[in-house]
Coordinates of C-alpha atoms and ligand atoms in Angstrom, one line a residue:
Chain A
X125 CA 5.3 -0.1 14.4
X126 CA 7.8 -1.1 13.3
X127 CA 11.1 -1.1 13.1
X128 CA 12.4 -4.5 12.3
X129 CA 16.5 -5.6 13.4
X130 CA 17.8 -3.4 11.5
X131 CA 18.9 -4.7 8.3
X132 CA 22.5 -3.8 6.5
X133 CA 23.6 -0.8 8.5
X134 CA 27.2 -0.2 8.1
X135 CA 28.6 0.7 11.4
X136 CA 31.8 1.2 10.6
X137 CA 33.5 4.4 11.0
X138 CA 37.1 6.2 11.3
X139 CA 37.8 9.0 13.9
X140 CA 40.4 8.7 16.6
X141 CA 40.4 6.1 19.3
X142 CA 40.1 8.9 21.5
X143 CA 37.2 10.8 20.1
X144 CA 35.3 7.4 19.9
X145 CA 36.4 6.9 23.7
X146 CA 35.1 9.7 24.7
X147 CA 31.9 9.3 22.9
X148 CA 31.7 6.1 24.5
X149 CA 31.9 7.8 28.1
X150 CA 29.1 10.0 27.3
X151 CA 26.8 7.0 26.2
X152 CA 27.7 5.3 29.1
X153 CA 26.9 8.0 31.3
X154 CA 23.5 7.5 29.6
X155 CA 24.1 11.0 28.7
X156 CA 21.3 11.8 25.6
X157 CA 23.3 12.6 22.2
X158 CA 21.6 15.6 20.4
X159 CA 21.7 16.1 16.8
X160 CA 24.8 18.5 16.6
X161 CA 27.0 16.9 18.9
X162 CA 30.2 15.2 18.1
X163 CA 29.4 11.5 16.9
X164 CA 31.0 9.0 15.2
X165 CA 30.2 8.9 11.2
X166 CA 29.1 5.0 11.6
X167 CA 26.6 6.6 14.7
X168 CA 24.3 9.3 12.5
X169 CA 24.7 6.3 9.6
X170 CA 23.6 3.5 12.0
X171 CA 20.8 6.1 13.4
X172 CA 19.7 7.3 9.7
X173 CA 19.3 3.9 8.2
X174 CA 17.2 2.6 11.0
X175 CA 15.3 5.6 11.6
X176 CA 14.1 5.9 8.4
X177 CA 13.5 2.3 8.0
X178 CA 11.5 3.1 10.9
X179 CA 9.8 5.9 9.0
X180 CA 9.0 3.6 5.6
X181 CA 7.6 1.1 7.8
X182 CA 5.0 3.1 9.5
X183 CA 4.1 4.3 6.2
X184 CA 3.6 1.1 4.1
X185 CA 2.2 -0.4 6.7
X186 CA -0.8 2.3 5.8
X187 CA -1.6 0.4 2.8
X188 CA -2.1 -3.1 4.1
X189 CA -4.9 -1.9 6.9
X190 CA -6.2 1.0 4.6
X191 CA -7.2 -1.8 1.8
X192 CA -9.8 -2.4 4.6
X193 CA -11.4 1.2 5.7
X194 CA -14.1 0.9 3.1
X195 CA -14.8 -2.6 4.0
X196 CA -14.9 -2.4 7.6
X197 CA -18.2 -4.0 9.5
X198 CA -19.4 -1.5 11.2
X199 CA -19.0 2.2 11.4
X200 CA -17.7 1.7 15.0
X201 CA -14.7 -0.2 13.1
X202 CA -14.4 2.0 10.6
X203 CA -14.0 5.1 13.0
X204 CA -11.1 3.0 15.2
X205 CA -9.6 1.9 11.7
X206 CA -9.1 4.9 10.5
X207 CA -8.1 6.3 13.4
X208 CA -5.4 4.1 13.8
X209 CA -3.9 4.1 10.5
X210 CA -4.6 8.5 10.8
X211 CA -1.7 7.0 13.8
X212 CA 0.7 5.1 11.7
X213 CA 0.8 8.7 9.3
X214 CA 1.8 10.4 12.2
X215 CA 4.3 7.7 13.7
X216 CA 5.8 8.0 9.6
X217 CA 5.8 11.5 10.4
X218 CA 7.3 11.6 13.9
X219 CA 9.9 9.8 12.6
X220 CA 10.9 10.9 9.3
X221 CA 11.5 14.5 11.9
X222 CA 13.9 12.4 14.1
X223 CA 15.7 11.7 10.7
X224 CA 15.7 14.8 9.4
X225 CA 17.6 16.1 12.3
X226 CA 21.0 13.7 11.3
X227 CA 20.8 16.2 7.7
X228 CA 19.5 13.8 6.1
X229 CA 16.1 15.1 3.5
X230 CA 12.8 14.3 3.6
X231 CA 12.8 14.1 -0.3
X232 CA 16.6 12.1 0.0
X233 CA 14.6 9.3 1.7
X234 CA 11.1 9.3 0.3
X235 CA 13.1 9.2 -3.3
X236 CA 14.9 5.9 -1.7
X237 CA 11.4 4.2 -0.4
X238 CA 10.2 5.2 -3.9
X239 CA 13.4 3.4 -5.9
X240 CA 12.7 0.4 -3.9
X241 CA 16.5 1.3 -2.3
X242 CA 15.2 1.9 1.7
X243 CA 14.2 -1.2 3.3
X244 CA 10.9 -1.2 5.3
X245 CA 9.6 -3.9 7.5
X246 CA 8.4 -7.6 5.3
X247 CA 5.2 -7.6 7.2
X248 CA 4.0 -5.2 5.3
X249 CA 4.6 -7.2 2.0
X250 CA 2.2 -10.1 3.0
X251 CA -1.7 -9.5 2.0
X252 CA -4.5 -8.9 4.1
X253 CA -6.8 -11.4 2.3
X254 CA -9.9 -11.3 5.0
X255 CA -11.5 -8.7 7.7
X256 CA -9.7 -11.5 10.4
X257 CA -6.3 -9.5 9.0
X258 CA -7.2 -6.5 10.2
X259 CA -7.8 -7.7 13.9
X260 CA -4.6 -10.2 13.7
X261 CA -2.5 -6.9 12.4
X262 CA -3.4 -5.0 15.3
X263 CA -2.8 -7.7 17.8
X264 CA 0.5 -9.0 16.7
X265 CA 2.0 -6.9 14.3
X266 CA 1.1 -3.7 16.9
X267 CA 1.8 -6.1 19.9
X268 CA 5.5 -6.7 18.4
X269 CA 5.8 -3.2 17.8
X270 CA 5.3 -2.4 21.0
X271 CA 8.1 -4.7 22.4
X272 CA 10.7 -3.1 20.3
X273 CA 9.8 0.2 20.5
X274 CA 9.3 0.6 24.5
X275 CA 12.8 -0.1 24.9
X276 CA 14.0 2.4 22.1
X277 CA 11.9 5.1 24.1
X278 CA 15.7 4.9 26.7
X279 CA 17.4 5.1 23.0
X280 CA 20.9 6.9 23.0
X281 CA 19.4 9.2 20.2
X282 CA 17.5 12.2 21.8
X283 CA 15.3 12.8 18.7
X284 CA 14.5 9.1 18.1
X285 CA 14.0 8.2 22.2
X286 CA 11.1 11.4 22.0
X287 CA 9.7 10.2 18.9
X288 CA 9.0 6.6 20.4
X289 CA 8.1 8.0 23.8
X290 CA 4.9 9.6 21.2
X291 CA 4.5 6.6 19.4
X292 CA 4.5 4.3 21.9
X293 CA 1.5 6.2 23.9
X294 CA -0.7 5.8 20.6
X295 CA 0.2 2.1 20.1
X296 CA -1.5 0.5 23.0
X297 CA -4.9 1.4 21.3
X298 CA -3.5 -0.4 18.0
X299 CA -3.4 -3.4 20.1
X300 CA -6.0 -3.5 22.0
X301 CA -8.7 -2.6 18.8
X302 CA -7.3 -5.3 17.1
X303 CA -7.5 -8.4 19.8
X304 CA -11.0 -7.1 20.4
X305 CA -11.9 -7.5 16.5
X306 CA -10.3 -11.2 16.7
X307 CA -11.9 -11.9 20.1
X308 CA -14.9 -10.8 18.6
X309 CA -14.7 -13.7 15.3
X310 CA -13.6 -16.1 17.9
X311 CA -16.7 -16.1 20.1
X312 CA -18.7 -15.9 17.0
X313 CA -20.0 -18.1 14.2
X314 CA -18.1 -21.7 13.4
X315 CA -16.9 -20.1 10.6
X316 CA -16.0 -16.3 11.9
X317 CA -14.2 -18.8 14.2
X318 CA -12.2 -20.5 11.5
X319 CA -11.6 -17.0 10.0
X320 CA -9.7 -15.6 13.2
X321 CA -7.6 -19.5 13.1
X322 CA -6.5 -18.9 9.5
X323 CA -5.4 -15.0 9.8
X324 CA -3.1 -16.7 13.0
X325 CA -2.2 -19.4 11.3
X326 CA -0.8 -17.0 8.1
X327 CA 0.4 -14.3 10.3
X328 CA 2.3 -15.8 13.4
X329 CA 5.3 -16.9 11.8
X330 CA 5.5 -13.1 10.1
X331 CA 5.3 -11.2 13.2
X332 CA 7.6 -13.8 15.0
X333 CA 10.1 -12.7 11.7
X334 CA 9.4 -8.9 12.6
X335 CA 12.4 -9.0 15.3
X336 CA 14.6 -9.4 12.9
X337 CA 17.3 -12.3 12.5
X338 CA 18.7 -14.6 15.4
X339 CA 21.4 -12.9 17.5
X340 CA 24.2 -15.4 15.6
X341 CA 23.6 -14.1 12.3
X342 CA 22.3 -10.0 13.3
X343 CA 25.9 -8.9 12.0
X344 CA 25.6 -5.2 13.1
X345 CA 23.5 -5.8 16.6
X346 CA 26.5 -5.3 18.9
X347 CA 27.8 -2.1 18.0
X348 CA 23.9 -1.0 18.4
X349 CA 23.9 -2.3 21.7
X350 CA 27.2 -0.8 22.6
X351 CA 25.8 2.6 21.6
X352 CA 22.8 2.3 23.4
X353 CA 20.7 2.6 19.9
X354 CA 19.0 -0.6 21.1
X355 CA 18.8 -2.3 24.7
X356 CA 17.8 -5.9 24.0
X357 CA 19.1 -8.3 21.2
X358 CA 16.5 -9.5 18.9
X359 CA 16.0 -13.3 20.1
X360 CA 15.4 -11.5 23.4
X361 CA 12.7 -9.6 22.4
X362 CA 11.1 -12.2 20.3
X363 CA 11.3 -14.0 23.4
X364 CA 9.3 -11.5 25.2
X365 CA 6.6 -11.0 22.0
X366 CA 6.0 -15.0 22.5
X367 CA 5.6 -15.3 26.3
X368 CA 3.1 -12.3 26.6
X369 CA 1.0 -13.6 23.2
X370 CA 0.6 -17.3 23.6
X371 CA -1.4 -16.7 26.6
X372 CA -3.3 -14.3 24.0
X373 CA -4.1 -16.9 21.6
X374 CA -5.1 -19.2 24.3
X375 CA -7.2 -16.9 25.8
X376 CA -8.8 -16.9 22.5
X377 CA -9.0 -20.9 22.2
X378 CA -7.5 -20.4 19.0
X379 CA -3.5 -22.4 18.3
X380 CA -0.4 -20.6 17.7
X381 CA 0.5 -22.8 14.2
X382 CA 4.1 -24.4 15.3
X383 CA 3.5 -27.6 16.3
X384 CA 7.1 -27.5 18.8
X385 CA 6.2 -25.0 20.6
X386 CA 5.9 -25.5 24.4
X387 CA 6.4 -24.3 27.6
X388 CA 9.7 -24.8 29.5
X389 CA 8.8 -25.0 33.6
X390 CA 11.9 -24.4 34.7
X391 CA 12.9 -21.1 32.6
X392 CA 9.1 -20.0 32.6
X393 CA 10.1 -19.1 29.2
X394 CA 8.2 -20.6 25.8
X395 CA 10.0 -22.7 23.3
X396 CA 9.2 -22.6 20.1
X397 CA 10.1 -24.3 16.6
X398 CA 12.3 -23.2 13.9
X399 CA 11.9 -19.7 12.1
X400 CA 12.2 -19.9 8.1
X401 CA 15.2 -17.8 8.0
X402 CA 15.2 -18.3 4.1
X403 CA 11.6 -16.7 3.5
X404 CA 12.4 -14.2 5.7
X405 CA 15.4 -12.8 3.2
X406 CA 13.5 -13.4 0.6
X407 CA 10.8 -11.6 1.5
X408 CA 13.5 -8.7 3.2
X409 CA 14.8 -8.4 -0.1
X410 CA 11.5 -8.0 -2.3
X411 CA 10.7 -11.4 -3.3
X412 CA 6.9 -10.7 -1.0
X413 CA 3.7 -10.9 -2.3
X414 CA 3.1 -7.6 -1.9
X415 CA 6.5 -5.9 -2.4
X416 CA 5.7 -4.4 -5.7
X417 CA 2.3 -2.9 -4.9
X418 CA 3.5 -1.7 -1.9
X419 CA 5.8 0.2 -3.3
X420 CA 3.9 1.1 -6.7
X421 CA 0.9 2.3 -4.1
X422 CA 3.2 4.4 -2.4
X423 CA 4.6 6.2 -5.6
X424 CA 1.0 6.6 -6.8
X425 CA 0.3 8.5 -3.9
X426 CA 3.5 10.5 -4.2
X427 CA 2.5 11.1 -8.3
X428 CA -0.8 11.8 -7.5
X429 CA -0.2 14.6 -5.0
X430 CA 2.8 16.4 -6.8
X431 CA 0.4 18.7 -8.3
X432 CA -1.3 19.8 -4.6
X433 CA 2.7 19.8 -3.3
X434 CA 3.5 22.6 -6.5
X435 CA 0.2 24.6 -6.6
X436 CA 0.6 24.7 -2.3
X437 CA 4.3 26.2 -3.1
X438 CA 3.2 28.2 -6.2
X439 CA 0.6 30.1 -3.5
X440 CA 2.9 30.3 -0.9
X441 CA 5.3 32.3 -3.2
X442 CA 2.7 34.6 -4.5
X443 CA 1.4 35.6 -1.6
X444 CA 4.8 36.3 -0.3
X445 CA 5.5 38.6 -3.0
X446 CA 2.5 40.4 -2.3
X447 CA 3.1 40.7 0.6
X448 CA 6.4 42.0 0.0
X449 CA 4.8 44.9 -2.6
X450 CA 2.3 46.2 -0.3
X451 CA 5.5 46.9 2.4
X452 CA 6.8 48.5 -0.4
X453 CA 4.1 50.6 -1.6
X454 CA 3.3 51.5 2.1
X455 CA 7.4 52.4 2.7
Chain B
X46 CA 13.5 17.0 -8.5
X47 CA 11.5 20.1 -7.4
X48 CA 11.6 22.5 -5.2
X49 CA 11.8 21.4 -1.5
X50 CA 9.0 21.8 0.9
X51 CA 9.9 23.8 3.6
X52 CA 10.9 22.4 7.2
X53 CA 9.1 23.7 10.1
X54 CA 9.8 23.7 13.8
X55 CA 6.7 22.7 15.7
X56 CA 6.0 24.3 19.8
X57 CA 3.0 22.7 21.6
X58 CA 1.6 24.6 25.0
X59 CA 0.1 21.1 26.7
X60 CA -2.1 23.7 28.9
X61 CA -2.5 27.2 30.1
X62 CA 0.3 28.0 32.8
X63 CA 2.8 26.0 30.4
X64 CA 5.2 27.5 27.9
X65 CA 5.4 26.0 24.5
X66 CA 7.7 23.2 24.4
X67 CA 9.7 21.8 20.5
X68 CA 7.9 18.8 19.7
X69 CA 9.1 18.1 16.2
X70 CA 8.8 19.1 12.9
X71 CA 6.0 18.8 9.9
X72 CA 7.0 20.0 6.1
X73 CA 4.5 22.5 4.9
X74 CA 4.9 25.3 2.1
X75 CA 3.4 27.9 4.2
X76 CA 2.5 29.1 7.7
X77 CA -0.9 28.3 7.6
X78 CA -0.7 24.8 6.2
X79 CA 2.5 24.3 8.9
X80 CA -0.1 25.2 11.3
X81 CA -2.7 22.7 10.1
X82 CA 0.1 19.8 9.5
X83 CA 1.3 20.6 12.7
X84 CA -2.2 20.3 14.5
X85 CA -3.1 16.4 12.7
X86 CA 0.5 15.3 13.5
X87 CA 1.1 16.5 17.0
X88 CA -2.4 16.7 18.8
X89 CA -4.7 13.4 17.9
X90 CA -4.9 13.7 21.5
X91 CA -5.7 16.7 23.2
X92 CA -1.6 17.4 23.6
X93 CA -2.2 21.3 23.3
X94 CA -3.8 24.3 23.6
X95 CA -2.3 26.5 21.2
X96 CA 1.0 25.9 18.3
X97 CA 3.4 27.8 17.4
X98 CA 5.4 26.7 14.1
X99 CA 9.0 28.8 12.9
X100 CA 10.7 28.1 10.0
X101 CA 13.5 26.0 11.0
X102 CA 16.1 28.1 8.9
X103 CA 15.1 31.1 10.9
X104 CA 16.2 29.5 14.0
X105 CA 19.8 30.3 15.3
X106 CA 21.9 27.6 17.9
X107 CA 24.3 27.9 20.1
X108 CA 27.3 25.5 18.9
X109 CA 27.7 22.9 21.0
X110 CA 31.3 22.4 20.1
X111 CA 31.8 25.6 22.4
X112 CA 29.5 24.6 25.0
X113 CA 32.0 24.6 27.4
X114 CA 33.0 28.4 27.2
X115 CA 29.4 29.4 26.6
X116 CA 27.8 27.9 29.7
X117 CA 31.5 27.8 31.8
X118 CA 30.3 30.8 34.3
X119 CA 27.5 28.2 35.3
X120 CA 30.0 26.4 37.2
X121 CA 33.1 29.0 38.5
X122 CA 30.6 31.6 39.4
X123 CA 29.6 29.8 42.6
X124 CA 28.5 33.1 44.1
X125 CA 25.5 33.1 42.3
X126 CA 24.0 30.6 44.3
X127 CA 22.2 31.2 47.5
X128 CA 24.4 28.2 49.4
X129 CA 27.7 30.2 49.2
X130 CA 26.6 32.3 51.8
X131 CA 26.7 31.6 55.7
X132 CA 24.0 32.5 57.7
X133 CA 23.9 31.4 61.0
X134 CA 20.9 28.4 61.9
X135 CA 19.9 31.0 64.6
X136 CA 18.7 33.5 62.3
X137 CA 16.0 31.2 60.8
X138 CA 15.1 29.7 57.2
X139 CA 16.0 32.6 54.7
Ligands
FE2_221 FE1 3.1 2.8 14.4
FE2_222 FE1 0.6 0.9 15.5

């Protein structure tokens, strides 16, 4: 995953009617915009802030799944665990490369993830309490990935469409591990049963909150939309998430937790009941669970491994400078 | 803050009979670990054959705030171009 609707993005931005006119043209020419063309200053913002939310949330979203590697069942798990999250590095990585190209620094934005500035998806700031977690992640967390990211593969941005058109090959195997590990408890035992119910029950509403808010109150969506950052609103793709997973669940025999949901015959489309808007800021703006150890985990790591980042440079530099003498002893 | 990590450009040949083609870019403070970043991020998959990584501050653009005259001849030098000569249909496909 994962980006979520993009939270607080300012948009705004100054140049002349014309120059934003003729930017315009090019986007609706669904010409791609490269990194050193002419955009509009609320564009590259727009593009930073979501791309590296984009970034930070691929990365934290490391640290819920890795809690498991060492705890996995079986070594087949283990292998496709690590694997995956091995993937969500790389998807960081991708990513934090798409950014980099708006001038914007690696060390600018890890610094902001590390201040607690950057935002980063709230799924990641719920725990993952049982092995069931692991196999709900990759099913719904991963499946609602997928539905925002496909689209932003036809993203305005050049840099950020390629990146996604990587990601979202790799992601289909995110999925699909983790429905096999819940389809797995829920044609087991009574109780592996019960295990796969309660990881639904604690992560539907979550993933349902991963689109972001509803279209009335997503502030900066339009001018997204109008610049071709992102093709479908966020109701509309959470709309999408719920048709192609109820199914899922059923499948499974296990129940999607809101007790209003229901299917609508005539618009073939599911309803569902009301979204906790309120625990969804809260948790947006660090009042999750896991908000603190997510980010104190991730600026352990970074602590950790300054001393293999120096000594890496500090060799780097010396062979350089030998290198440099034996030219000059040879000249 | 310390020193910055240095920004590599990262070519990928998918196969032989391909030329390497920009996939991204990995941080890395030398060639060598460029090369290995570059292979764990890029290729999970059996995406190349070979890598080639550059130091990104060693690569000169074109601006593409003069795009127009630099790639103008493109367009007025229709000469170039095998259709702006007549042949007769008589003569055959040439
Ligand atoms: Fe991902
Ligand atoms: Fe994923």
């Amino acid at each position: 995953m994962y980006s979520q609707g993009l939270i607080g993005a300012d948009s705004s931005t100054t140049e002349s009617e014309e120059f934003l006119a003729a930017f315009q043209a090019r986007i609706d020419r669904e010409e791609k915009i490269e990194p050193n063309d002419p955009m509009p200053e609320g564009y590259r913002r727009t593009l930073v802030r979501q791309i590296g939310q984009h970034a930070h949330s691929e990365i934290v979203g490391m640290l819920p799944e890795g809690n498991w590697i060492t705890r996995a069942p079986t070594l087949r798990r283990k292998a496709a665990l690590l694997a995956k999250v091995q993937d969500e590095g790389g998807h960081g990585l991708y990513l934090y490369s798409a950014a980099e190209t708006l001038g914007v620094s690696r060390d600018q934005m890890t610094e902001e993830l590390l201040a607690g500035k950057a935002k980063y998806s709230s799924i990641f700031n719920y725990p993952t309490l049982t092995w069931a977690d692991i196999g709900t992640i990759g099913w719904l967390v991963d499946g609602a990935a997928i539905m925002n990211q496909i689209p932003l593969c036809r993203c305005s941005f050049g840099p950020y469409a390629r990146a996604m058109i990587r990601v979202c090959k790799e992601e289909s195997f995110h999925q699909r591990q983790g429905y096999e590990i819940v389809m797995t408890l829920a044609k087991g035992t009574p109780e592996q049963k019960r295990m796969a119910q309660d990881s639904l029950d604690r992560w539907w509403w979550p993933s349902l909150m991963m689109f972001g808010p509803s279209d009335s109150d997503s502030v900066h969506s339009e001018q997204s939309m109008t610049w071709k950052i992102k093709r479908f609103s966020n109701d509309d793709l959470r709309q999408k998430f719920i048709d192609a997973t109820v199914p899922q669940a059923e499948y499974l025999g296990l129940k999607v937790p809101d007790p209003d949901l229901r299917f609508n015959e005539e618009t073939g489309h599911y309803e569902h009941g009301e979204i906790d808007w309120d625990e969804f800021w809260r948790v947006v703006k660090g009042g999750g669970k896991m908000n603190r150890d997510r980010i104190a985990d991730r600026k352990k790591a970074w602590d950790d491994g300054a001393w293999v980042r120096e000594a890496a440079l500090a060799h780097a530099e010396k062979r350089r400078a030998r290198q440099e003498a034996t030219l000059e002893a040879a000249e | 803050m310390t020193q910055e990590t240095p920004l590599w450009e990262v070519f990928i040949r998918p196969r032989n009979g391909l030329s390497h083609r920009h996939c991204g870019s990995v941080h890395a403070a030398d060639e060598v670990l460029a090369l290995q970043a570059a292979r764990d991020v890029y290729t999970r998959r059996g995406e190349g054959l070979s890598i080639w990584v550059v130091r990104s501050d060693q690569i000169t653009a074109s601006d593409p705030q003069t795009k127009d005259e630099t790639f103008e001849p493109t367009a007025s030098k229709i000469y170039r171009h095998p259709t702006f000569y007549e042949i007769p249909d008589e003569v055959g496909n040439m």
